[in-house]
Short mmCIF file of C-alpha atoms in Angstrom, two decimals:
data_model
loop_
_atom_site.label_atom_id
_atom_site.label_comp_id
_atom_site.label_asym_id
_atom_site.label_seq_id
_atom_site.Cartn_x
_atom_site.Cartn_y
_atom_site.Cartn_z
CA MET M 1 -11.51 -13.88 -6.53
CA TYR M 2 -10.33 -10.41 -6.57
CA SER M 3 -7.47 -9.36 -4.88
CA ILE M 4 -6.76 -5.89 -4.69
CA ILE M 5 -9.21 -2.79 -5.77
CA VAL M 6 -7.37 0.43 -6.85
CA ILE M 7 -9.54 3.62 -6.45
CA PRO M 8 -7.42 6.41 -9.28
CA PRO M 9 -6.85 9.88 -8.25
CA PRO M 10 -9.48 12.38 -8.09
CA THR M 11 -10.50 14.67 -11.52
CA THR M 12 -11.04 17.59 -9.59
CA GLU M 13 -9.41 19.02 -6.48
CA ASP M 14 -12.12 16.81 -4.69
CA ALA M 15 -14.21 14.47 -7.21
CA ARG M 16 -13.03 11.03 -7.88
CA PRO M 17 -14.05 9.03 -10.59
CA ASP M 18 -16.15 5.83 -10.27
CA THR M 19 -14.08 3.76 -12.09
CA ARG M 20 -12.61 1.11 -9.62
CA PHE M 21 -10.17 -1.49 -11.20
CA ARG M 22 -10.52 -5.06 -9.57
CA LEU M 23 -7.47 -7.23 -9.56
CA ALA M 24 -7.43 -11.08 -8.78
CA PRO M 25 -4.08 -12.70 -7.90
CA GLY M 26 -1.39 -12.86 -10.78
CA GLU M 27 -3.35 -9.59 -12.31
CA ARG M 28 -1.25 -6.53 -13.55
CA LEU M 29 -2.32 -3.15 -14.02
CA THR M 30 -0.51 -0.02 -15.45
CA PHE M 31 -0.74 3.49 -14.80
CA GLY M 32 0.31 6.55 -16.53
CA ARG M 33 -0.20 9.85 -19.22
CA SER M 34 -1.42 7.02 -21.72
CA ALA M 35 -4.53 5.45 -21.52
CA GLY M 36 -5.12 2.04 -22.73
CA GLU M 37 -6.49 -1.51 -22.51
CA ASN M 38 -6.03 -2.54 -18.59
CA THR M 39 -4.53 0.77 -18.02
CA LEU M 40 -5.19 3.61 -15.40
CA GLY M 41 -4.76 6.44 -17.22
CA ILE M 42 -4.23 9.73 -15.07
CA PRO M 43 -4.40 12.99 -17.51
CA HIS M 44 -2.10 14.99 -16.13
CA GLU M 45 1.23 16.48 -17.96
CA GLY M 46 3.28 15.90 -15.03
CA VAL M 47 2.45 12.03 -15.07
CA SER M 48 4.61 10.11 -17.16
CA ARG M 49 3.09 7.97 -20.28
CA SER M 50 4.29 4.66 -18.63
CA ALA M 51 4.21 5.89 -14.86
CA GLY M 52 4.21 2.37 -13.43
CA GLU M 53 2.18 -0.71 -12.78
CA ILE M 54 0.43 -2.24 -9.50
CA ALA M 55 0.19 -6.07 -9.30
CA ALA M 56 -1.53 -8.44 -6.79
CA HIS M 57 -0.42 -11.45 -4.93
CA GLY M 58 -2.74 -12.42 -2.87
CA ALA M 59 -2.62 -10.78 0.29
CA TYR M 60 -0.47 -8.21 -0.23
CA TRP M 61 0.57 -6.57 -3.72
CA ILE M 62 3.69 -5.15 -5.61
CA LEU M 63 4.28 -1.82 -7.41
CA SER M 64 6.89 -0.92 -9.86
CA ASN M 65 7.74 2.35 -10.77
CA HIS M 66 8.76 3.51 -14.23
CA SER M 67 9.21 6.74 -13.94
CA ARG M 68 13.28 7.89 -14.61
CA SER M 69 13.68 10.74 -12.22
CA GLN M 70 10.23 10.59 -9.92
CA THR M 71 10.42 8.57 -6.08
CA TYR M 72 6.60 7.60 -5.64
CA VAL M 73 5.42 7.10 -1.82
CA VAL M 74 3.55 4.74 -0.49
CA GLU M 75 1.72 5.69 2.41
CA ASN M 76 -0.30 3.83 5.08
CA PRO M 77 -3.06 6.16 6.33
CA GLU M 78 -3.84 3.91 9.08
CA GLY M 79 -0.26 3.76 10.27
CA ALA M 80 0.37 7.58 11.67
CA GLY M 81 3.01 8.34 8.83
CA GLU M 82 4.31 4.84 8.13
CA HIS M 83 5.06 4.91 4.54
CA VAL M 84 7.46 2.94 1.96
CA LYS M 85 9.45 4.97 -0.78
CA VAL M 86 9.63 3.38 -4.35
CA GLY M 87 12.47 5.24 -6.17
CA PRO M 88 12.70 5.36 -9.89
CA GLY M 89 13.10 2.40 -12.06
CA ARG M 90 12.25 -0.06 -8.95
CA LEU M 91 10.61 -2.89 -10.08
CA ASP M 92 8.42 -4.82 -7.44
CA ALA M 93 8.30 -3.56 -4.80
CA PRO M 94 6.45 -5.73 -1.88
CA ILE M 95 3.66 -3.00 -0.02
CA PRO M 96 2.62 -4.83 2.98
CA PHE M 97 -0.41 -2.24 3.99
CA GLU M 98 -3.90 -3.31 3.91
CA PHE M 99 -4.93 -0.13 2.86
CA SER M 100 -2.70 2.00 0.68
CA ARG M 101 -2.06 5.45 -0.68
CA ILE M 102 0.55 5.88 -3.88
CA VAL M 103 1.47 9.49 -3.82
CA LEU M 104 2.49 10.30 -7.25
CA PRO M 105 4.53 14.04 -7.47
CA ALA M 106 3.21 15.35 -10.89
CA ALA M 107 4.49 18.94 -11.60
CA GLY M 108 3.62 20.54 -8.38
CA ASP M 109 0.73 18.52 -7.66
CA LEU M 110 0.55 15.10 -5.56
CA LEU M 111 -1.81 12.75 -6.93
CA PRO M 112 -3.07 9.93 -4.59
CA ILE M 113 -4.03 6.54 -5.78
CA GLU M 114 -5.54 4.05 -3.33
CA VAL M 115 -5.48 0.39 -3.35
CA TRP M 116 -7.37 -1.81 -1.24
CA ALA M 117 -5.73 -5.08 -0.39
CA PRO M 118 -7.65 -7.87 1.80
CA ARG M 119 -7.21 -7.95 5.48
CA HIS M 120 -3.83 -10.33 6.45
CA ASP M 121 -4.08 -13.62 8.17
CA TYR M 122 -3.01 -13.37 11.93
CA ARG M 123 -1.62 -16.26 13.94
CA ASP M 124 -3.67 -18.23 16.55
CA TRP M 125 -1.71 -17.67 19.74
CA SER M 126 -3.75 -19.87 21.77
CA ALA M 127 -2.27 -22.65 19.82
CA GLY M 128 1.68 -21.59 20.89
CA PRO M 129 3.74 -23.32 23.01
CA ALA M 130 3.64 -23.45 26.71
CA GLY M 131 6.43 -21.96 28.90
CA SER M 132 7.17 -18.64 30.99
CA THR M 133 5.54 -15.18 29.70
CA THR M 134 8.01 -13.37 27.63
CA THR M 135 8.83 -9.67 29.28
CA PRO M 136 7.43 -7.36 26.98
CA ALA M 137 9.27 -4.93 25.17
CA PHE M 138 8.00 -1.94 26.51
CA SER M 139 5.71 -1.67 29.31
CA VAL M 140 2.77 0.81 29.59
CA ASP M 141 -0.29 0.65 31.51
CA ARG M 142 -3.22 2.46 29.75
CA SER M 143 -4.99 3.33 32.89
CA LYS M 144 -2.11 5.83 33.98
CA ARG M 145 -1.96 9.39 33.71
CA TYR M 146 1.26 9.10 31.56
CA PHE M 147 -0.64 7.13 29.02
CA ALA M 148 -3.21 9.70 28.76
CA VAL M 149 -0.35 12.14 27.92
CA LEU M 150 1.18 10.05 25.39
CA ALA M 151 -2.17 9.45 23.79
CA ALA M 152 -3.26 12.78 23.50
CA LEU M 153 -0.12 13.89 21.94
CA CYS M 154 -0.10 11.06 19.04
CA GLU M 155 -4.04 11.99 18.47
CA PRO M 156 -3.59 14.54 15.63
CA ARG M 157 -1.49 11.77 13.70
CA LEU M 158 -3.77 8.78 14.54
CA ARG M 159 -6.61 10.47 13.30
CA GLY M 160 -5.29 10.78 9.45
CA ALA M 161 -2.87 13.59 9.29
CA PRO M 162 0.11 11.96 9.62
CA HIS M 163 2.38 15.19 9.26
CA ALA M 164 0.23 16.98 11.37
CA PRO M 165 2.29 19.29 13.95
CA LEU M 166 2.65 17.72 17.56
CA PRO M 167 0.43 19.37 20.21
CA THR M 168 2.02 21.60 22.33
CA VAL M 169 1.80 20.96 26.57
CA ASP M 170 -0.95 24.18 26.75
CA GLN M 171 -2.65 21.95 24.01
CA VAL M 172 -2.37 18.82 26.15
CA VAL M 173 -3.25 20.28 28.84
CA ASP M 174 -6.49 21.54 27.46
CA ARG M 175 -7.32 18.17 25.79
CA LEU M 176 -6.86 15.94 29.20
CA ARG M 177 -8.42 18.89 32.08
CA PRO M 178 -12.00 17.39 31.64
CA GLY M 179 -10.86 14.42 32.77
CA TRP M 180 -8.13 15.60 34.74
CA PRO M 181 -8.99 18.55 36.41
CA ALA M 182 -5.53 19.04 38.19
CA ALA M 183 -3.89 19.04 34.82
CA SER M 184 -1.61 21.72 34.45
CA ARG M 185 1.48 22.47 32.53
CA ALA M 186 3.95 20.93 35.21
CA THR M 187 2.05 17.52 35.55
CA VAL M 188 1.84 17.19 31.78
CA GLN M 189 5.54 18.07 31.52
CA TRP M 190 6.23 15.47 34.24
CA ASN M 191 5.06 12.90 32.36
CA ILE M 192 6.28 13.59 29.35
CA ASP M 193 9.72 13.45 31.31
CA TYR M 194 8.77 10.46 32.71
CA LEU M 195 7.70 8.83 29.33
CA ALA M 196 11.13 9.72 28.13
CA VAL M 197 13.04 7.71 31.09
CA LYS M 198 10.56 4.83 30.78
CA LEU M 199 10.84 3.90 26.89
CA ARG M 200 14.43 4.68 27.47
CA LEU M 201 14.73 7.46 25.48
CA LYS M 202 17.05 9.00 28.09
CA PRO M 203 18.65 7.81 31.37
CA GLY M 204 17.13 8.17 34.35
CA PRO M 205 17.83 10.82 36.92
CA ASP M 206 19.48 8.33 39.27
CA THR M 207 22.61 7.47 37.11
CA ALA M 208 26.10 8.70 36.97
CA ASP M 209 25.76 10.23 33.99
CA PRO M 210 22.38 11.65 32.55
CA GLY M 211 23.59 12.06 29.39
CA PRO M 212 22.85 15.12 26.81
CA ARG M 213 19.53 16.56 26.53
CA LEU M 214 16.86 14.69 24.35
CA ASN M 215 15.95 17.44 21.63
CA GLY M 216 12.82 16.70 20.53
CA LYS M 217 11.54 14.66 22.98
CA LYS M 218 7.79 14.96 22.26
CA GLU M 219 8.93 14.04 18.44
CA SER M 220 11.01 10.99 19.92
CA LEU M 221 8.30 9.71 22.09
CA VAL M 222 5.51 10.03 19.19
CA SER M 223 7.22 8.52 16.70
CA LEU M 224 8.55 5.74 19.08
CA ALA M 225 4.71 5.25 20.07
CA LEU M 226 3.40 4.84 16.63
CA ARG M 227 6.29 2.85 15.09
CA PHE M 228 5.31 0.36 17.71
CA ASP M 229 1.91 0.82 17.95
CA LEU M 230 1.91 1.22 21.59
CA VAL M 231 -0.76 3.59 21.06
CA ARG M 232 -3.57 3.02 18.45
CA GLU M 233 -6.63 4.75 17.27
CA ASP M 234 -8.54 2.62 19.73
CA ASP M 235 -6.95 4.34 22.61
CA LEU M 236 -8.14 7.53 21.68
CA THR M 237 -11.76 6.93 22.81
CA ALA M 238 -10.22 6.85 26.49
CA LEU M 239 -9.43 10.47 26.19
CA PRO M 240 -12.29 12.96 27.16
CA GLY M 241 -14.47 15.35 24.92
CA PRO M 242 -14.51 15.17 21.16
CA GLY M 243 -10.96 15.45 20.39
CA THR M 244 -9.44 16.64 16.74
CA ARG M 245 -11.00 14.93 13.72
#
């Protein structure tokens, strides 16, 4: 039974080859400029002859970086910026993502290798111990205006552009106004400030020491929300209109 599927980088700017490499648990695939048996050949002068190796291990896989100087980045395209860096010479780095993109820097180009791993197993929570409910780390109500504002801020990165600039306050107003006619710069900004306090990024206004001003407030909110899955792609369906794709 195959564990992972490896898809080579495009041969041109848009065209991907038809070749697919399928690895069962315990099998390995080397990649680099020098093609050979059971090797993913990447004909690019900026790729090392022996650039690295991928190995399948059941529900996850490992990556070895054989380069002397280049760091490889493994992105989770479904994780809104989540990534793992594998430095030069690092061997057997475990990669936990179900869908991954290895980004190889190559003489000014960034070459993507896609890796599809099996879906992970999760615990059956119905079999857990009885007792009092654990207090949630972050309490958010998806029916409230503040959550709509947070979802609108996260939307570009959840739509598959992990490095997209965040929407401005005016863009958030325009995004939400079809379902919230009273939305304005003041109301959206108030909800951003409220979120910063609610998610404990800054102290509340009733404290004796309000602390320093929080710079990059929107960036901090989005980073926290995406890292801890406070906003998921499924939440975007509640936003009005077609949104950004």
